[in-house]
Every structure is written in C-alpha cells, then in structure tokens.
C-alpha cells in the first residue's frame, strides 16, 4: 500500500480514528459534551480506559482527537494532547512534573506570560525557577540538583530571538536524568523536528502558525516517549506500569482532565484545517521575513535588525543546523528612541498593530510598552527588552506591499 511521506500529504490524509458514519471528507465537528453507551458494562470499561471510546468532551472528543492524530503523523510523537491554549500546555506540562520543593531550569528569555508563570505563579506553590544562561552548559549543570524536574527552553526566544544548541542542552539534561522540555512555537513542525534534537516534551501554541491565520486559541503537548520516567520522582511508579506511556497516562487520566483546559471541538476543527496549509503559509512568511530583514538593514533610519536568518550573526549557524532555511518568521528592529517607534507604528497603513505572531497578516508591536508593561526598567533590561525595539511578525502578504508600507511610514517620520 502507498505510504505517504510528504509533510503536507501526511496531514491531509491522516485517517480518522474511526470511520465516519456519513463518509464526510472532513472530520465533522462533534460539538457535544457526552457520549451514549449501550450498557452499564461498556460504560465501566470506558471509564477504566479499557475501551477506546469517548465518554465526555473535557476528557476526549472525536474532532479534537483527529487534530491530535494529525500532529502525531507529522511529529512522530508517541502521544499528543491538544489543550485550550499554549499557556495551558505550559502549565499542564509543569504541573505534571513539579511538586512543592522542585526546581526548574529556564532562561529569562521567555515568552512574557511563561516568564511570569515561572517567576511568580508557580513560586506560590513552592516551585523554584533557576534562571540561567542556557547557552552556557556549565552554568546549567551547576544549577541542577536532585530536585530539578525539567529544563525548559524556547527554540527561538520571543522577542530576543536567542537560539541555544538544543542537542547539547538535551545531552546535559539526560546525563543528569532531567526531562528536556522545549516550546517550539516559533519553529513549527515543518521546519523543526523536535525528536531529532532530544526533546522529550514539546510545547506548541497552536494559536500561532497552526491555527491558519489567528483563527482561534489552542496549545499542544507533544510527548516523544523518550525520557526514562523511572528517573522522575513523580512518575517513577507510573513508569513501572506504563513504561514510555507514563507521562501520557498521568496527564490524560489526572492533570489534563482535572485542570480542565481542553480544546473546544470548533477550535480543533479550525486548527486541523489550518494545519493543512501550514507548510505553504510558513514558508511564504519566513521568506518574507528574510527579505524584509535584508531590506531593513539597508535603511539608514533603522539602527539595528535582529533575525537569526542573517548570515554572519550570532545565531545564524546554529539556527540553520536546527531549522534549515526557515529560522522563524519574526524579527525585531530598533529606532533611536521610543517616540520614533510609536510614530512609526502610527504611520503604518497595511501592517497591523496587534499582539499575536504568525497570523496571515503582518503584525507589529512595541514589546516594552505592552507585553512587558508591568515590569520596571531594570527588569526589562535584564530581559533584554529595550525601549527602542519593535517586533514584527511576518504574514503572507506580497513582499512589495510590505516594503512600500515601511517606506511610506519612514518617510513621514
Ligand atoms: C503565544 C505563545 C505562547 C502562549 O500561547 P497562547 O496560545 O497564547 O496561550 C507560548 N509560547 C510562545 C513562544 C508563544 O509565542
């Protein structure tokens, strides 16, 4: 039988878990809470997890399951769980592994909400985050102890655009029996294969590129079954019974179910459809990003451009090794002052002022006055969020129109 190999073919031709009664060509939206059982005995088996059927949509749902299967097809993961947002994926993964007294190793270079989650939210539960320079393996090693439950990293950090050597960091983690978690939202599965870099648990905000143009909020926990869970205090007893499925078992039967951050069937439908065109859209957006980065460098009004796809820059080589020709579709650039940034933003006619990334539309924001507005100057500096920096997330518009918008806005400064 023909076995499709291509990234997009595998998404589009992912078989349903079960035949649809009407042979619908797209997985229908099963927008119901409960499912019917023929007998009390069947119901008991379903609740024991011995009958692979759906019982209640907070726990599992056919439309959501089909989306999860598609992600499994393209990542080669052992288990995939779709959640209500990227932040739900982050928090569920951390609550899976950490208890009071645990610590987590992470960089300060993190998506804003993830940073506050680590720095404040879980601190109140007695979980410490040890912020380290993840590009420095010695510093990482020195911070790991017997209570370390995860190293958490973003494949490209937002908005600093820092890129660490993932293979080397995962080797460090595994040598010390620590699970390696990576948020790969900025490098979607068509350009980055987490499995090849020793990532045990991958986090994706499917709100971004997967949703198909900012259509809905969602998140994914992608579990590769690679970590030896008998080395985890919290999961050792599960590892005895379920081996590589230990993480998934506790997640699906306890943490995910009880935190209740499930993906709605409608959002799963939108994101499953968005996934079909992920490769087409992302390659266009990433090409736009490279071309616009080079264009911005040529403008004397722009003080500095940051994008890991620029030859000769700090993270160019490691980015190319890890993400190939498409190291993200987001860049940052600097004017001389904050006022200039604001004036420039206000003159834009096509590029939208909005806080999202990887929409089909090109979006701009001033991180220091928005995502980081609750932080004082000193903290912003320690996070490398400068007052003169703008963040641009590239969409799939025609590049000449984007350049023209930049030119007309700059000419009015
Ligand atoms: C947006 C984003 C998140 C959070 O995702 P939501 O779906 O908005 O909850 C986490 N990590 C990164 C890198 C992001 O860009």
XYZ file of C-alpha atoms and ligand atoms in Angstrom:
428
model
C 0.000 0.000 0.000
C 1.176 3.527 -0.818
C 2.578 5.172 2.279
C 2.622 8.964 2.008
C 5.858 10.579 3.134
C 5.423 14.259 2.407
C 4.720 16.604 5.316
C 1.529 18.084 3.892
C 0.294 14.799 2.365
C 0.544 13.107 5.739
C -1.562 15.833 7.357
C -4.260 15.821 4.708
C -4.525 12.035 4.534
C -4.413 11.236 8.250
C -7.062 8.511 8.648
C -9.848 9.027 11.170
C -9.595 7.016 14.369
C -12.952 5.544 13.325
C -14.909 5.625 10.072
C -17.401 8.493 9.902
C -20.991 7.266 9.580
C -21.625 9.548 6.566
C -18.164 9.361 4.977
C -17.662 13.091 5.466
C -14.457 14.155 3.740
C -13.531 16.440 6.634
C -13.697 15.301 10.242
C -17.080 16.647 11.440
C -17.334 18.983 14.422
C -18.648 16.823 17.246
C -19.910 19.659 19.382
C -21.395 17.602 22.208
C -20.474 17.139 25.860
C -21.445 13.493 26.462
C -21.453 10.208 24.526
C -24.049 7.432 24.718
C -23.345 3.868 25.953
C -25.170 0.648 25.107
C -24.743 -0.859 28.570
C -23.506 -0.223 32.088
C -20.727 -2.739 31.453
C -19.482 -0.810 28.409
C -19.576 2.364 30.428
C -17.484 0.805 33.170
C -14.891 -0.410 30.655
C -14.714 3.059 29.086
C -14.077 4.707 32.455
C -11.388 2.162 33.270
C -9.696 3.084 29.999
C -10.150 -0.460 28.674
C -12.478 0.517 25.817
C -11.132 3.159 23.402
C -14.258 5.297 23.124
C -15.211 8.827 24.105
C -17.240 9.488 27.247
C -17.130 13.225 27.903
C -15.603 16.021 25.789
C -13.435 17.529 28.553
C -11.595 14.184 28.573
C -11.578 13.440 24.840
C -13.587 14.257 21.724
C -13.502 12.848 18.152
C -12.816 16.197 16.422
C -10.045 17.044 18.875
C -8.672 13.505 18.621
C -8.410 13.791 14.841
C -6.401 17.010 15.246
C -4.125 15.218 17.729
C -3.671 12.307 15.288
C -2.605 14.710 12.551
C 0.038 16.224 14.841
C 1.209 12.706 15.697
C 1.577 11.900 11.987
C 3.910 14.812 11.312
C 5.961 14.782 14.522
C 6.394 11.041 15.014
C 5.381 11.543 18.657
C 4.140 8.760 20.910
C 1.297 10.861 22.363
C -0.251 14.229 21.581
C -2.663 16.205 23.763
C -4.474 19.293 22.457
C -5.333 21.963 25.027
C -7.211 25.255 25.197
C -4.084 27.453 24.753
C -0.325 27.443 24.596
C -0.236 28.600 28.217
C -2.446 25.634 29.185
C 0.136 23.377 27.535
C 2.952 25.050 29.519
C 1.105 24.876 32.854
C -0.129 21.284 32.388
C 3.389 20.100 31.497
C 4.888 21.785 34.566
C 2.174 20.520 36.939
C 2.850 17.038 35.559
C 6.448 17.081 36.760
C 6.809 19.575 39.616
C 5.759 19.454 43.271
C 6.499 21.752 46.205
C 10.289 21.785 46.610
C 11.001 21.079 42.925
C 13.014 23.391 40.739
C 13.041 24.119 37.022
C 15.926 25.394 34.900
C 14.992 28.058 32.348
C 16.336 31.168 30.680
C 14.945 34.623 31.440
C 14.473 34.874 27.690
C 10.927 33.552 27.563
C 7.524 34.419 26.166
C 6.168 37.069 28.625
C 3.369 35.007 30.198
C 5.593 31.938 30.523
C 8.169 34.076 32.317
C 5.590 35.333 34.831
C 4.229 31.789 35.247
C 7.730 30.591 36.212
C 8.793 33.636 38.157
C 5.603 34.181 40.158
C 2.657 31.777 39.623
C 4.410 28.512 40.498
C 6.623 30.191 43.088
C 3.473 30.491 45.220
C 3.247 26.668 45.132
C 6.830 26.321 46.350
C 8.324 25.580 42.936
C 11.534 27.471 42.231
C 12.745 28.521 38.790
C 16.504 28.835 38.429
C 17.055 31.322 35.651
C 20.275 30.522 33.806
C 22.098 31.331 30.617
C 21.072 28.257 28.607
C 23.818 28.897 26.074
C 26.259 28.057 28.902
C 26.192 24.315 29.677
C 28.464 24.674 32.716
C 26.092 27.167 34.317
C 23.180 24.832 33.582
C 24.963 21.834 35.132
C 25.903 23.819 38.235
C 22.232 24.689 38.835
C 20.835 21.158 38.500
C 20.309 19.130 41.672
C 18.208 16.148 42.800
C 15.080 18.347 42.913
C 15.361 19.560 39.316
C 12.348 18.306 37.361
C 12.847 19.961 33.960
C 14.971 22.111 31.720
C 12.615 24.389 29.813
C 13.716 26.215 26.676
C 12.193 28.086 23.714
C 13.632 27.076 20.331
C 13.778 30.750 19.302
C 13.111 33.092 22.215
C 10.491 35.785 21.868
C 11.374 38.679 21.482
C 15.180 38.336 21.988
C 15.472 35.747 19.170
C 18.127 33.808 21.065
C 18.824 30.258 19.826
C 20.503 27.637 22.010
C 22.227 24.435 20.890
C 19.348 22.063 21.624
C 21.236 18.803 21.140
C 23.963 19.836 23.526
C 21.441 21.026 26.134
C 19.416 17.817 25.849
C 22.604 15.766 26.328
C 23.301 17.735 29.508
C 19.723 17.200 30.717
C 19.724 13.466 30.014
C 23.162 12.877 31.546
C 21.681 14.221 34.786
C 18.306 12.425 34.366
C 16.319 15.616 33.825
C 13.492 15.787 31.235
C 14.040 18.306 28.447
C 11.018 20.470 27.525
C 11.025 22.835 24.541
C 8.453 25.391 23.426
C 8.831 25.279 19.641
C 6.012 27.687 18.768
C 8.271 29.904 16.641
C 9.647 26.963 14.655
C 6.640 24.867 13.544
C 6.949 21.122 12.783
C 7.544 21.624 9.046
C 10.929 23.259 9.774
C 11.859 21.734 13.117
C 11.813 18.091 14.139
C 11.950 18.079 17.956
C 12.605 14.334 18.030
C 15.945 14.761 16.252
C 17.224 17.133 18.961
C 16.457 15.046 22.044
C 13.392 16.941 23.163
C 11.244 14.779 25.441
C 8.204 17.042 25.726
C 7.423 19.663 23.084
C 5.065 22.576 23.730
C 3.381 24.367 20.832
C 0.976 27.303 20.908
C -1.266 26.234 18.011
C -2.827 29.718 18.174
C 0.096 30.846 16.058
C 1.003 29.225 12.765
C -1.131 26.095 13.060
C -4.470 27.897 13.549
C -4.382 29.043 9.931
C -4.278 32.781 10.412
C -5.085 33.656 14.005
C -8.488 31.951 13.873
C -8.507 30.505 17.402
C -6.500 29.887 20.566
C -5.027 26.441 21.284
C -1.999 24.526 22.535
C -0.303 21.152 22.214
C 1.737 18.856 24.426
C 3.744 16.576 22.166
C 5.256 13.646 24.080
C 8.010 11.664 22.319
C 8.136 8.854 24.892
C 11.920 9.285 25.041
C 12.514 10.092 28.710
C 13.061 7.260 31.144
C 10.299 8.185 33.598
C 11.606 5.794 36.247
C 14.154 8.602 36.842
C 11.374 11.040 37.739
C 10.290 11.082 41.405
C 6.726 11.933 40.494
C 6.368 9.435 37.654
C 8.520 6.504 38.794
C 5.554 4.427 39.977
C 3.758 5.044 36.659
C 6.912 4.117 34.732
C 6.834 0.648 36.318
C 3.345 0.046 34.931
C 3.341 2.045 31.696
C 6.957 2.491 30.583
C 7.201 5.243 27.952
C 3.447 5.921 28.320
C 3.855 7.007 31.968
C 3.712 10.746 31.249
C 0.697 10.408 28.989
C -1.165 8.179 31.413
C -0.955 10.630 34.302
C -1.585 13.600 32.006
C -4.743 12.210 30.420
C -6.153 10.496 33.497
C -5.354 13.187 36.033
C -3.658 16.515 35.304
C -5.236 17.455 31.952
C -8.639 16.133 32.963
C -8.662 17.904 36.324
C -7.226 21.240 35.229
C -9.943 21.224 32.559
C -8.162 23.241 29.868
C -9.443 21.163 26.945
C -9.562 22.384 23.351
C -13.079 23.052 22.029
C -14.173 20.895 19.067
C -14.745 24.034 16.990
C -11.215 25.340 17.623
C -9.880 21.830 16.864
C -11.721 21.915 13.519
C -10.235 25.323 12.618
C -6.752 24.301 13.669
C -6.920 20.973 11.896
C -7.859 22.840 8.716
C -5.124 25.419 9.363
C -2.615 22.607 9.711
C -3.302 21.520 6.119
C -1.755 24.755 4.791
C 0.907 25.226 7.480
C 3.847 24.463 5.207
C 2.628 26.723 2.382
C 1.955 29.651 4.681
C 5.010 29.339 6.860
C 7.490 29.079 4.012
C 5.997 32.215 2.464
C 6.059 34.112 5.773
C 9.636 33.019 6.546
C 10.804 34.029 3.052
C 9.099 37.396 3.574
C 10.930 37.688 6.880
C 14.365 37.079 5.399
C 13.755 39.503 2.551
C 12.384 42.194 4.841
C 15.273 41.769 7.291
C 17.729 42.451 4.464
C 15.634 45.418 3.320
C 15.506 46.922 6.840
C 19.292 46.588 7.174
C 19.649 48.752 4.074
C 17.658 51.631 5.614
C 19.760 54.263 7.440
C 16.871 55.179 9.784
C 16.953 51.665 11.315
C 19.651 51.265 13.969
C 19.729 47.502 14.266
C 17.930 44.435 12.861
C 17.746 41.131 14.711
C 16.848 37.906 12.858
C 18.670 34.561 13.157
C 18.470 34.085 9.368
C 21.001 36.869 8.684
C 24.382 35.425 7.668
C 27.231 36.293 9.998
C 25.013 36.986 13.039
C 25.469 35.227 16.385
C 22.796 32.535 15.973
C 22.896 32.053 12.199
C 24.800 28.776 12.121
C 23.028 27.015 14.946
C 19.669 28.179 13.530
C 20.479 26.793 10.118
C 21.516 23.486 11.679
C 18.291 23.226 13.667
C 15.661 24.943 11.486
C 17.113 24.784 7.963
C 16.237 27.568 5.548
C 13.380 28.952 7.642
C 14.532 30.183 11.082
C 11.194 31.703 12.020
C 9.085 34.470 10.535
C 9.652 37.074 13.223
C 12.268 39.803 13.532
C 12.966 42.826 15.693
C 14.491 46.160 14.790
C 15.430 49.347 16.586
C 14.912 53.043 16.060
C 16.817 55.640 18.119
C 14.010 56.420 20.556
C 10.731 55.079 21.885
C 8.943 58.117 20.374
C 10.249 57.222 16.948
C 8.958 53.652 17.423
C 5.479 54.934 18.324
C 5.405 57.473 15.463
C 6.474 54.815 13.005
C 3.834 52.352 14.224
C 1.129 55.002 13.941
C 2.047 55.785 10.328
C 1.730 52.178 9.123
C -1.244 51.566 6.838
C -1.039 47.876 5.950
C 0.929 46.322 8.794
C -1.365 45.880 11.818
C -0.752 46.927 15.383
C -1.677 43.678 17.177
C -0.310 41.256 19.743
C -0.027 37.897 18.053
C 2.541 36.168 15.894
C 2.300 34.047 12.743
C -1.053 35.410 11.662
C -1.540 35.620 7.865
C -1.308 39.386 8.364
C 1.963 41.103 9.234
C 1.762 42.370 12.820
C 3.829 44.872 14.746
C 4.121 45.744 18.428
C 6.366 47.588 20.868
C 7.161 44.874 23.472
C 8.430 47.211 26.232
C 5.137 49.164 26.478
C 2.785 46.181 26.001
C 3.745 42.592 26.925
C 6.346 43.890 29.426
C 4.446 46.998 30.648
C 4.110 45.626 34.214
C 7.895 45.340 34.585
C 10.165 48.126 35.836
C 13.045 49.433 33.736
C 15.650 47.331 35.492
C 13.739 44.101 34.901
C 13.107 44.959 31.249
C 16.825 45.495 30.814
C 17.644 42.158 32.433
C 15.216 40.510 29.983
C 16.800 42.409 27.072
C 13.552 44.149 26.168
C 14.655 47.591 25.090
C 12.517 50.722 24.736
C 13.721 51.321 21.184
C 12.814 47.873 19.842
C 9.846 46.890 17.666
C 8.763 43.314 16.965
C 7.484 42.386 13.537
C 5.765 39.072 12.799
C 5.606 38.436 9.087
C 2.416 37.406 7.334
C 1.900 36.047 3.833
C 1.231 39.327 2.022
C 3.163 40.184 -1.133
C 6.581 41.457 -0.136
C 6.492 44.627 -2.294
C 3.377 45.832 -0.450
C 5.087 45.322 2.899
C 8.205 47.189 1.757
C 6.066 50.038 0.421
C 4.271 50.348 3.753
C 7.594 50.550 5.611
C 8.948 53.144 3.164
C 5.890 55.398 3.358
C 5.830 55.211 7.189
C 9.538 56.036 7.471
C 9.202 58.927 5.022
C 6.683 60.537 7.393
C 8.903 60.437 10.488
C 1.936 32.728 22.138
C 2.971 31.920 22.773
C 2.694 31.146 23.910
C 1.338 31.129 24.568
O 0.360 30.628 23.722
P -1.202 31.002 23.874
O -1.838 30.129 22.866
O -1.326 32.470 23.595
O -1.596 30.674 25.275
C 3.717 30.393 24.453
N 4.943 30.403 23.907
C 5.252 31.144 22.825
C 6.638 31.101 22.281
C 4.279 31.935 22.216
O 4.587 32.670 21.152
